[in-house]
Amino acid sequence: RSSFRYCETDIMFLPCLQIKLYHPQQSCKGFYGHLPLGTRRRHTADDPLRLGRDTEACAYILLDPRVSHKQLALYAYHIPQSSEMLFTIQNLSQRGKLSVNTSALGYLERMDLPDKANCCDVVTLEFKLAETNLPSLYPVDIKKNSDHNMITATFKVF
């Protein structure tokens, strides 16, 4: 399970989640072409944040024919008598396994994201799309990290 402390923003304190996204051919395929790089977005905590090719159902679109229409979903929740925001990830793809750190998730399998992080050294996950099977990724405040050819995504829940 992952719990996240509140981050100070320009206006208020907000829970946030940061994820690193990786695709072996991301630089040549335009894989992240529909992700809103350099912009901020809000997403309500009562609606799962979905990632995939389906422009109607997914908040973030991935440009790769191997990615499922709905690849993965992130859910935010609280436990009773706690103000901490927790996150769960679910694989929505029948075509491949989603790798979160060293754990693989099959179709409709979920897992809580790792424990305790704060805004400065936020939990980092890598979703790897192998050449033959396809897990995936997702974001809210997105920046390209040229050092490792990865995308860093910060998720804020309102």
PDB file of C-alpha atoms in Angstrom:
ATOM      1  CA  ARG A   1       0.000   0.000   0.000  1.00  0.00           C
ATOM      2  CA  SER A   2       1.295   3.462  -0.629  1.00  0.00           C
ATOM      3  CA  SER A   3       0.603   6.496   1.448  1.00  0.00           C
ATOM      4  CA  PHE A   4       1.505   9.938   0.352  1.00  0.00           C
ATOM      5  CA  ARG A   5       2.024  13.098   2.344  1.00  0.00           C
ATOM      6  CA  TYR A   6       0.633  16.415   1.290  1.00  0.00           C
ATOM      7  CA  CYS A   7       2.713  18.643  -0.972  1.00  0.00           C
ATOM      8  CA  GLU A   8       2.752  22.406  -0.849  1.00  0.00           C
ATOM      9  CA  THR A   9       1.634  23.929  -4.137  1.00  0.00           C
ATOM     10  CA  ASP A  10       1.089  27.554  -5.147  1.00  0.00           C
ATOM     11  CA  ILE A  11      -2.424  27.457  -3.688  1.00  0.00           C
ATOM     12  CA  MET A  12      -2.872  24.567  -1.231  1.00  0.00           C
ATOM     13  CA  PHE A  13      -1.544  21.272   0.070  1.00  0.00           C
ATOM     14  CA  LEU A  14      -2.389  18.319  -2.186  1.00  0.00           C
ATOM     15  CA  PRO A  15      -1.558  14.619  -2.155  1.00  0.00           C
ATOM     16  CA  CYS A  16       0.600  13.602  -5.088  1.00  0.00           C
ATOM     17  CA  LEU A  17       2.022  10.495  -6.687  1.00  0.00           C
ATOM     18  CA  GLN A  18       4.996  10.443  -9.051  1.00  0.00           C
ATOM     19  CA  ILE A  19       5.578   7.654 -11.541  1.00  0.00           C
ATOM     20  CA  LYS A  20       8.347   7.029 -14.082  1.00  0.00           C
ATOM     21  CA  LEU A  21       7.161   5.657 -17.400  1.00  0.00           C
ATOM     22  CA  TYR A  22       9.344   3.672 -19.767  1.00  0.00           C
ATOM     23  CA  HIS A  23       8.898   2.204 -23.225  1.00  0.00           C
ATOM     24  CA  PRO A  24      11.904   0.598 -24.994  1.00  0.00           C
ATOM     25  CA  GLN A  25      11.220   2.502 -28.234  1.00  0.00           C
ATOM     26  CA  GLN A  26       9.600   5.624 -26.823  1.00  0.00           C
ATOM     27  CA  SER A  27      11.965   8.028 -28.561  1.00  0.00           C
ATOM     28  CA  CYS A  28      11.285   6.796 -32.104  1.00  0.00           C
ATOM     29  CA  LYS A  29       7.594   5.846 -32.018  1.00  0.00           C
ATOM     30  CA  GLY A  30       5.971   8.985 -30.621  1.00  0.00           C
ATOM     31  CA  PHE A  31       4.603   6.776 -27.859  1.00  0.00           C
ATOM     32  CA  TYR A  32       3.914   9.729 -25.559  1.00  0.00           C
ATOM     33  CA  GLY A  33       2.583  11.988 -28.326  1.00  0.00           C
ATOM     34  CA  HIS A  34      -0.875  12.424 -26.776  1.00  0.00           C
ATOM     35  CA  LEU A  35       0.291  12.942 -23.198  1.00  0.00           C
ATOM     36  CA  PRO A  36      -0.020  16.562 -22.073  1.00  0.00           C
ATOM     37  CA  LEU A  37       3.703  17.197 -21.509  1.00  0.00           C
ATOM     38  CA  GLY A  38       4.421  20.321 -19.490  1.00  0.00           C
ATOM     39  CA  THR A  39       0.805  20.917 -18.448  1.00  0.00           C
ATOM     40  CA  ARG A  40      -1.106  20.391 -15.205  1.00  0.00           C
ATOM     41  CA  ARG A  41      -4.458  18.630 -14.968  1.00  0.00           C
ATOM     42  CA  ARG A  42      -6.900  17.809 -12.205  1.00  0.00           C
ATOM     43  CA  HIS A  43      -8.461  14.412 -11.729  1.00  0.00           C
ATOM     44  CA  THR A  44     -11.078  13.650  -9.091  1.00  0.00           C
ATOM     45  CA  ALA A  45     -10.223  10.936  -6.585  1.00  0.00           C
ATOM     46  CA  ASP A  46     -13.612   9.212  -6.939  1.00  0.00           C
ATOM     47  CA  ASP A  47     -12.936   8.280 -10.577  1.00  0.00           C
ATOM     48  CA  PRO A  48     -10.146   5.801 -11.461  1.00  0.00           C
ATOM     49  CA  LEU A  49      -7.415   7.298 -13.624  1.00  0.00           C
ATOM     50  CA  ARG A  50      -7.183   5.082 -16.737  1.00  0.00           C
ATOM     51  CA  LEU A  51      -4.421   4.817 -19.282  1.00  0.00           C
ATOM     52  CA  GLY A  52      -4.668   3.189 -22.718  1.00  0.00           C
ATOM     53  CA  ARG A  53      -5.632   3.810 -26.367  1.00  0.00           C
ATOM     54  CA  ASP A  54      -9.361   4.492 -25.785  1.00  0.00           C
ATOM     55  CA  THR A  55      -9.829   8.258 -26.100  1.00  0.00           C
ATOM     56  CA  GLU A  56     -13.299   8.082 -24.529  1.00  0.00           C
ATOM     57  CA  ALA A  57     -12.498   5.981 -21.431  1.00  0.00           C
ATOM     58  CA  CYS A  58      -8.872   6.918 -20.705  1.00  0.00           C
ATOM     59  CA  ALA A  59      -7.611  10.162 -19.206  1.00  0.00           C
ATOM     60  CA  TYR A  60      -4.182   9.559 -20.785  1.00  0.00           C
ATOM     61  CA  ILE A  61      -3.672   8.142 -24.271  1.00  0.00           C
ATOM     62  CA  LEU A  62      -0.732   5.929 -25.297  1.00  0.00           C
ATOM     63  CA  LEU A  63       0.149   5.751 -28.988  1.00  0.00           C
ATOM     64  CA  ASP A  64       1.107   2.135 -29.529  1.00  0.00           C
ATOM     65  CA  PRO A  65      -1.049  -0.496 -31.258  1.00  0.00           C
ATOM     66  CA  ARG A  66       0.159  -3.104 -28.739  1.00  0.00           C
ATOM     67  CA  VAL A  67      -1.350  -1.143 -25.845  1.00  0.00           C
ATOM     68  CA  SER A  68      -4.876  -2.208 -24.905  1.00  0.00           C
ATOM     69  CA  HIS A  69      -7.830   0.159 -25.208  1.00  0.00           C
ATOM     70  CA  LYS A  70      -7.821   0.238 -21.393  1.00  0.00           C
ATOM     71  CA  GLN A  71      -4.351  -0.718 -20.170  1.00  0.00           C
ATOM     72  CA  LEU A  72      -4.330   0.186 -16.487  1.00  0.00           C
ATOM     73  CA  ALA A  73      -6.156   2.139 -13.806  1.00  0.00           C
ATOM     74  CA  LEU A  74      -5.028   3.932 -10.672  1.00  0.00           C
ATOM     75  CA  TYR A  75      -7.420   4.257  -7.735  1.00  0.00           C
ATOM     76  CA  ALA A  76      -7.101   6.681  -4.817  1.00  0.00           C
ATOM     77  CA  TYR A  77      -8.633   5.872  -1.439  1.00  0.00           C
ATOM     78  CA  HIS A  78      -8.524   6.546   2.317  1.00  0.00           C
ATOM     79  CA  ILE A  79      -8.630   4.034   5.138  1.00  0.00           C
ATOM     80  CA  PRO A  80     -10.937   4.726   8.120  1.00  0.00           C
ATOM     81  CA  GLN A  81      -9.695   7.371  10.595  1.00  0.00           C
ATOM     82  CA  SER A  82      -6.823   8.396   8.330  1.00  0.00           C
ATOM     83  CA  SER A  83      -6.204  11.478   6.236  1.00  0.00           C
ATOM     84  CA  GLU A  84      -3.499   9.792   4.151  1.00  0.00           C
ATOM     85  CA  MET A  85      -4.236   9.219   0.466  1.00  0.00           C
ATOM     86  CA  LEU A  86      -3.464   5.661  -0.670  1.00  0.00           C
ATOM     87  CA  PHE A  87      -3.216   4.297  -4.222  1.00  0.00           C
ATOM     88  CA  THR A  88      -3.938   0.973  -5.920  1.00  0.00           C
ATOM     89  CA  ILE A  89      -3.013   0.040  -9.494  1.00  0.00           C
ATOM     90  CA  GLN A  90      -4.955  -2.469 -11.627  1.00  0.00           C
ATOM     91  CA  ASN A  91      -4.019  -4.142 -14.920  1.00  0.00           C
ATOM     92  CA  LEU A  92      -6.967  -3.830 -17.336  1.00  0.00           C
ATOM     93  CA  SER A  93      -5.222  -5.582 -20.249  1.00  0.00           C
ATOM     94  CA  GLN A  94      -5.806  -9.205 -21.250  1.00  0.00           C
ATOM     95  CA  ARG A  95      -2.842  -9.049 -23.663  1.00  0.00           C
ATOM     96  CA  GLY A  96       0.032  -8.577 -21.276  1.00  0.00           C
ATOM     97  CA  LYS A  97       1.318  -8.250 -17.763  1.00  0.00           C
ATOM     98  CA  LEU A  98       1.852  -4.955 -16.038  1.00  0.00           C
ATOM     99  CA  SER A  99       5.159  -4.734 -14.173  1.00  0.00           C
ATOM    100  CA  VAL A 100       5.234  -2.505 -11.117  1.00  0.00           C
ATOM    101  CA  ASN A 101       8.750  -2.461  -9.722  1.00  0.00           C
ATOM    102  CA  THR A 102       9.479  -6.224  -9.541  1.00  0.00           C
ATOM    103  CA  SER A 103       5.885  -7.469  -9.346  1.00  0.00           C
ATOM    104  CA  ALA A 104       3.869  -8.532 -12.397  1.00  0.00           C
ATOM    105  CA  LEU A 105       0.082  -8.153 -12.517  1.00  0.00           C
ATOM    106  CA  GLY A 106      -2.130 -10.261 -14.788  1.00  0.00           C
ATOM    107  CA  TYR A 107      -5.543  -9.279 -16.165  1.00  0.00           C
ATOM    108  CA  LEU A 108      -7.713  -7.511 -13.532  1.00  0.00           C
ATOM    109  CA  GLU A 109      -5.103  -8.057 -10.816  1.00  0.00           C
ATOM    110  CA  ARG A 110      -4.510  -5.150  -8.441  1.00  0.00           C
ATOM    111  CA  MET A 111      -1.887  -4.153  -5.949  1.00  0.00           C
ATOM    112  CA  ASP A 112      -1.419  -1.331  -3.503  1.00  0.00           C
ATOM    113  CA  LEU A 113       1.463   0.936  -4.390  1.00  0.00           C
ATOM    114  CA  PRO A 114       4.515   0.833  -2.069  1.00  0.00           C
ATOM    115  CA  ASP A 115       4.609   2.436   1.384  1.00  0.00           C
ATOM    116  CA  LYS A 116       5.345   5.967   2.450  1.00  0.00           C
ATOM    117  CA  ALA A 117       6.590   8.655   0.169  1.00  0.00           C
ATOM    118  CA  ASN A 118       6.631  12.388   0.326  1.00  0.00           C
ATOM    119  CA  CYS A 119       6.567  15.002  -2.385  1.00  0.00           C
ATOM    120  CA  CYS A 120      10.296  15.360  -2.659  1.00  0.00           C
ATOM    121  CA  ASP A 121      11.262  11.738  -2.791  1.00  0.00           C
ATOM    122  CA  VAL A 122       8.041  10.400  -4.177  1.00  0.00           C
ATOM    123  CA  VAL A 123       7.365   6.728  -4.953  1.00  0.00           C
ATOM    124  CA  THR A 124       8.799   5.870  -8.374  1.00  0.00           C
ATOM    125  CA  LEU A 125       7.431   3.032 -10.484  1.00  0.00           C
ATOM    126  CA  GLU A 126       8.525   1.754 -13.861  1.00  0.00           C
ATOM    127  CA  PHE A 127       6.031   0.291 -16.290  1.00  0.00           C
ATOM    128  CA  LYS A 128       7.962  -1.553 -18.986  1.00  0.00           C
ATOM    129  CA  LEU A 129       6.527  -2.459 -22.356  1.00  0.00           C
ATOM    130  CA  ALA A 130       8.456  -5.493 -23.491  1.00  0.00           C
ATOM    131  CA  GLU A 131       8.883  -6.183 -27.182  1.00  0.00           C
ATOM    132  CA  THR A 132       6.319  -9.001 -27.136  1.00  0.00           C
ATOM    133  CA  ASN A 133       3.936  -8.182 -24.308  1.00  0.00           C
ATOM    134  CA  LEU A 134       2.533  -4.915 -23.149  1.00  0.00           C
ATOM    135  CA  PRO A 135       2.174  -3.271 -19.833  1.00  0.00           C
ATOM    136  CA  SER A 136       1.800   0.485 -19.599  1.00  0.00           C
ATOM    137  CA  LEU A 137       1.874   3.821 -17.872  1.00  0.00           C
ATOM    138  CA  TYR A 138       0.088   7.098 -17.044  1.00  0.00           C
ATOM    139  CA  PRO A 139       0.346  10.898 -15.724  1.00  0.00           C
ATOM    140  CA  VAL A 140      -0.895  14.557 -14.577  1.00  0.00           C
ATOM    141  CA  ASP A 141       2.127  16.922 -14.457  1.00  0.00           C
ATOM    142  CA  ILE A 142       4.486  15.368 -17.013  1.00  0.00           C
ATOM    143  CA  LYS A 143       8.132  16.124 -17.822  1.00  0.00           C
ATOM    144  CA  LYS A 144      10.641  14.329 -20.006  1.00  0.00           C
ATOM    145  CA  ASN A 145      13.812  13.144 -18.276  1.00  0.00           C
ATOM    146  CA  SER A 146      16.543  13.070 -20.921  1.00  0.00           C
ATOM    147  CA  ASP A 147      19.058  11.359 -18.608  1.00  0.00           C
ATOM    148  CA  HIS A 148      17.231   8.034 -18.646  1.00  0.00           C
ATOM    149  CA  ASN A 149      14.901   8.546 -21.633  1.00  0.00           C
ATOM    150  CA  MET A 150      11.913   8.320 -19.287  1.00  0.00           C
ATOM    151  CA  ILE A 151       8.851  10.386 -18.589  1.00  0.00           C
ATOM    152  CA  THR A 152       8.280  11.542 -15.010  1.00  0.00           C
ATOM    153  CA  ALA A 153       4.636  12.016 -14.115  1.00  0.00           C
ATOM    154  CA  THR A 154       3.286  13.629 -10.978  1.00  0.00           C
ATOM    155  CA  PHE A 155      -0.282  12.742 -10.049  1.00  0.00           C
ATOM    156  CA  LYS A 156      -2.279  15.087  -7.879  1.00  0.00           C
ATOM    157  CA  VAL A 157      -5.583  14.023  -6.407  1.00  0.00           C
ATOM    158  CA  PHE A 158      -8.221  16.664  -5.597  1.00  0.00           C
TER     159      PHE A 158
END
